[in-house]
CSV table of C-alpha atoms in Angstrom, one decimal:
chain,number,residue,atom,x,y,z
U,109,UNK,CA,-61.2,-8.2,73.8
U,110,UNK,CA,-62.7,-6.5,76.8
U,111,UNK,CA,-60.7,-8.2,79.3
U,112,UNK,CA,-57.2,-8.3,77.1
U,113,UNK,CA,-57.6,-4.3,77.4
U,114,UNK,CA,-58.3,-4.3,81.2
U,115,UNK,CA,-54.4,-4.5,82.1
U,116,UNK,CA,-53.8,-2.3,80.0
U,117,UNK,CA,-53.7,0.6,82.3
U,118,UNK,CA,-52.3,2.0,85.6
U,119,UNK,CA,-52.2,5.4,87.2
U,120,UNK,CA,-49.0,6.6,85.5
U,121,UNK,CA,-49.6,4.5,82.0
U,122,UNK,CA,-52.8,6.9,82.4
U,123,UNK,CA,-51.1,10.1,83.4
U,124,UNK,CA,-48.5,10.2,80.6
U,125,UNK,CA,-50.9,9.3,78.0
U,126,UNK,CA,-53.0,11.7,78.4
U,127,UNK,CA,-51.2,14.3,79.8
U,128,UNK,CA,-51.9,16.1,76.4
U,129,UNK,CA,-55.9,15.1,76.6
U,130,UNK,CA,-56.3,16.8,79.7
U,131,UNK,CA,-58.1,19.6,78.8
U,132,UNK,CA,-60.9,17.2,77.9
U,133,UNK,CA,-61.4,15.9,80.4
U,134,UNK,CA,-64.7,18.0,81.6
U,135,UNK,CA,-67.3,15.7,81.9
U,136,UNK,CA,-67.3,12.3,81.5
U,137,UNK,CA,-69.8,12.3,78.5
U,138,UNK,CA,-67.6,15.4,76.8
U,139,UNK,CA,-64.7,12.6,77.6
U,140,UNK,CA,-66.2,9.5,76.3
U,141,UNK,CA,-67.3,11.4,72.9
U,142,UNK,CA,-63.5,12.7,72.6
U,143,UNK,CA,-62.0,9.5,73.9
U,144,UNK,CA,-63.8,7.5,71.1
U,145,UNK,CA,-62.8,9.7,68.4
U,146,UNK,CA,-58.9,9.5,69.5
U,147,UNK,CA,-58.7,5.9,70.6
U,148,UNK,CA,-58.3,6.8,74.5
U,149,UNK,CA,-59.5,5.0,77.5
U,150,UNK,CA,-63.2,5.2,78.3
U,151,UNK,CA,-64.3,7.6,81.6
U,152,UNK,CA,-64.8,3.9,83.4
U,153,UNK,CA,-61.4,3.0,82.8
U,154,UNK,CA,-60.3,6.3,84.4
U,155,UNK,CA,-62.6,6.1,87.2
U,156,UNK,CA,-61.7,2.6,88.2
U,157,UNK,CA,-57.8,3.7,88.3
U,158,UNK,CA,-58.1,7.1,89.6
U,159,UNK,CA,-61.4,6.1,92.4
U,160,UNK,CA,-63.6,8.9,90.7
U,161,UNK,CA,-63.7,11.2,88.2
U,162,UNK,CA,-63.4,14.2,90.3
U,163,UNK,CA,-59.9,12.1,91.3
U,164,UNK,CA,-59.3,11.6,87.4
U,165,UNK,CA,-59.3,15.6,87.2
U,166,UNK,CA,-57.7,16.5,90.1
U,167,UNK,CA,-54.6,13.7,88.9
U,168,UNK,CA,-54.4,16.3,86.1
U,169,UNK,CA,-53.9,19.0,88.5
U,170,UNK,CA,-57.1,20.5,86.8
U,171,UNK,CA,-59.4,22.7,89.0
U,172,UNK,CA,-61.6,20.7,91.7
U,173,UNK,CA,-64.5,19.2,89.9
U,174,UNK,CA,-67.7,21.2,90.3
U,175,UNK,CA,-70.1,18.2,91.6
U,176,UNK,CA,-72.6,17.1,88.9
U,177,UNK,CA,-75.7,19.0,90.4
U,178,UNK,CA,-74.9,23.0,90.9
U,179,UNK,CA,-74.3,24.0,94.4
U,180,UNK,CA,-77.3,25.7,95.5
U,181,UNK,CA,-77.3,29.2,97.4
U,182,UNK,CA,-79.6,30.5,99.8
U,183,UNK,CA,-79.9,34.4,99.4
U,184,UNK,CA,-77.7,34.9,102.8
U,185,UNK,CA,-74.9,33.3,101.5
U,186,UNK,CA,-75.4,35.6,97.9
U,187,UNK,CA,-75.6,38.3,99.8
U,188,UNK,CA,-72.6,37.8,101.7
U,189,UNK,CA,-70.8,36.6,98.1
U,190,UNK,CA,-71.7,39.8,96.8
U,191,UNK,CA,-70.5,42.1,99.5
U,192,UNK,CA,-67.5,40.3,99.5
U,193,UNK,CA,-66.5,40.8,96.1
U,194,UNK,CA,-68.7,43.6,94.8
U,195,UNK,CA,-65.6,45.1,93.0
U,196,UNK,CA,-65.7,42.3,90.8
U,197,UNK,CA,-69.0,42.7,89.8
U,198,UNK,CA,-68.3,45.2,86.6
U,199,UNK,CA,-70.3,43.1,84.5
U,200,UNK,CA,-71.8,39.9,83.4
U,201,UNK,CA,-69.0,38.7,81.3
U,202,UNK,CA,-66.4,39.8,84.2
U,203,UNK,CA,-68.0,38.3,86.8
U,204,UNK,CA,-68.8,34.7,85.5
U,205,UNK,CA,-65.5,34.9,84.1
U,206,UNK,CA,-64.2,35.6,87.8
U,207,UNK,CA,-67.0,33.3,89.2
U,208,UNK,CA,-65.5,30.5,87.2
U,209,UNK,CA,-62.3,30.8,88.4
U,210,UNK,CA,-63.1,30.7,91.7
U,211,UNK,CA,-66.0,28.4,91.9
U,212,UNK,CA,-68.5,31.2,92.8
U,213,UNK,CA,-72.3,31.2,91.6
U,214,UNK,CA,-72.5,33.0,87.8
U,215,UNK,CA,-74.5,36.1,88.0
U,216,UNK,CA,-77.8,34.5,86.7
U,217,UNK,CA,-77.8,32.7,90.2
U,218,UNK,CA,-77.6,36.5,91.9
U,219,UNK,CA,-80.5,37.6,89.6
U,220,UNK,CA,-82.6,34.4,90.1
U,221,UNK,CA,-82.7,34.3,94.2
U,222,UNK,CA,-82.3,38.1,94.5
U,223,UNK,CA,-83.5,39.4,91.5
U,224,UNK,CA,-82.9,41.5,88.1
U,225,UNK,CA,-83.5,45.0,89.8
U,226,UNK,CA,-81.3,44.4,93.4
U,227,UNK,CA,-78.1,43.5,91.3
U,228,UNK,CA,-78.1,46.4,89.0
U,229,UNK,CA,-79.0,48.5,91.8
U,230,UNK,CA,-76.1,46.9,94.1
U,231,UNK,CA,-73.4,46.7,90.7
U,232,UNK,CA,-74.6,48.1,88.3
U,233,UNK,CA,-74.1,45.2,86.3
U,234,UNK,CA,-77.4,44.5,84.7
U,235,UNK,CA,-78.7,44.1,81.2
U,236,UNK,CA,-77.0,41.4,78.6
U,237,UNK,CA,-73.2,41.6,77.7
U,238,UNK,CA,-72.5,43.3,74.4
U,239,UNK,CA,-70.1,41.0,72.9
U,240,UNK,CA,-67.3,42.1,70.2
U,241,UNK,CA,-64.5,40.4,68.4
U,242,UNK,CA,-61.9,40.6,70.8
U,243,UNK,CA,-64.0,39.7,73.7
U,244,UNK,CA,-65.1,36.8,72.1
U,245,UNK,CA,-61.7,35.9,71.1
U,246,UNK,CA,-60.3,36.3,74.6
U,247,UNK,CA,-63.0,33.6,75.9
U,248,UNK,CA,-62.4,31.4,73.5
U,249,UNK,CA,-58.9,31.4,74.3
U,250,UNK,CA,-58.9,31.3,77.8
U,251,UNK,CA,-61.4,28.3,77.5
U,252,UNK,CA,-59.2,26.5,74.7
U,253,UNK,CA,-55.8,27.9,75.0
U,254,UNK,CA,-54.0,25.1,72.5
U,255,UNK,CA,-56.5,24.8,69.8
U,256,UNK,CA,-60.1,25.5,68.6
U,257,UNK,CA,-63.0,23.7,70.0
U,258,UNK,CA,-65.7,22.2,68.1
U,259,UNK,CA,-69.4,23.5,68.6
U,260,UNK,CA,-70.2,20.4,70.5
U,261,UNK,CA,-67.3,21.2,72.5
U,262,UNK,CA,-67.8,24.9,73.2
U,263,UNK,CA,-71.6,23.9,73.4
U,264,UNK,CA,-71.2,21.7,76.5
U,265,UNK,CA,-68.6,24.3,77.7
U,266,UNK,CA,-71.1,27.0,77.5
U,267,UNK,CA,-73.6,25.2,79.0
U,268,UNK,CA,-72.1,24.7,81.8
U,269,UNK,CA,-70.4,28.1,82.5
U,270,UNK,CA,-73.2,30.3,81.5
U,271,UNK,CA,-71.2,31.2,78.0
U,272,UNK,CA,-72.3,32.8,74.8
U,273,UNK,CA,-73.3,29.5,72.6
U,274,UNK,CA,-71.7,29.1,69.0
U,275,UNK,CA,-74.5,30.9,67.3
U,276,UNK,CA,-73.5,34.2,68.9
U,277,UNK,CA,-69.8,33.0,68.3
U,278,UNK,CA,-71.1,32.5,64.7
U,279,UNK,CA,-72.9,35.9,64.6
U,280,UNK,CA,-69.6,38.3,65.3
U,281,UNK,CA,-67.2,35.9,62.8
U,282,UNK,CA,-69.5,34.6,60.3
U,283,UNK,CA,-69.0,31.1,60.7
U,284,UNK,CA,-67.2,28.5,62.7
U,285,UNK,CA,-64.0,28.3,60.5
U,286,UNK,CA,-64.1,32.0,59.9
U,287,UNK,CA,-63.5,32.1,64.1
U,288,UNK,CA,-61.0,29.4,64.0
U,289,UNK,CA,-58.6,30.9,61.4
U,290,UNK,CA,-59.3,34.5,63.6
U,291,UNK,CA,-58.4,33.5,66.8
U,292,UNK,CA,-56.3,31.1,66.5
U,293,UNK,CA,-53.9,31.9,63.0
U,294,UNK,CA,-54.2,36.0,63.0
């Protein structure tokens, strides 16, 4: 059966099917899980049509693929990051959200190579975000604009961009469903 499906594919076979997928397509483990469950090519198939799965993404027009390990900083180039953009730096939330955009270091980076005290001193940005409702709601959208995610998919989401995980999610709208029906149905 492997081989039958081999031909199966080409670049634009790929591109039109799953053009609506796209937003999936984060990480090839996050895609392999969501491939299975909806009968799409496997991450290999993709790679081997694409060249690599920073390719695959990038085919998508999605933003250029973070590589697997985090970039590391040297305090220098921190420093210079944060005089650059030191308006941006109103708080946590605002910053990674910023950061993420434009593939710039989160704030716990800042805090880890020049510590806790130096950043609030230099942004006063210091402390943990207090979350509400519409915050949350706005992140949530921005991240998933079509439809909800699951907690495995906001999980690896959050991971990966320094977010609030689904407990705190669950915290401020009791429960899963409770944010899905908000944010997305109200």
């Amino acid at each position: 059966m492997g081989r039958n499906r081999k031909n199966l594919y080409d670049k634009d076979s790929l591109l039109l099917l799953l053009q609506e997928h796209k937003e999936h397509l984060t990480s090839t483990k996050a895609w392999n899980e969501y491939a299975k469950q909806h009968q799409l090519p496997h991450s290999s198939t993709l790679i081997k049509n694409f060249g690599s799965w920073n390719l695959t993404k990038e085919a998508f027009s999605l933003e250029q693929a973070r590589a697997h390990r985090p970039v590391k900083y040297n305090s220098e180039q921190l420093l210079e990051i944060l005089d650059k953009y030191k308006s941006k730096f109103t708080n946590i939330y605002d910053w990674n959200m910023f950061a993420s955009e434009n593939q710039l270091p989160a704030f716990q980076t800042f805090e880890r190579y020049l510590g806790k005290e130096f950043m609030e001193e230099q942004t006063g940005a210091g402390g943990t975000i207090k979350w509400d409702e519409d915050k949350l709601r706005e992140l949530i959208k921005s991240n998933f604009p079509s439809k909800p995610p699951t907690v495995k998919e906001w999980n690896l989401l959050a991971k990966e961009k320094q977010l609030p995980t689904h407990m705190t999610i669950i915290a401020y709208f009791n429960s899963w469903n409770l944010m899905k029906h908000r944010v997305y149905h109200s």
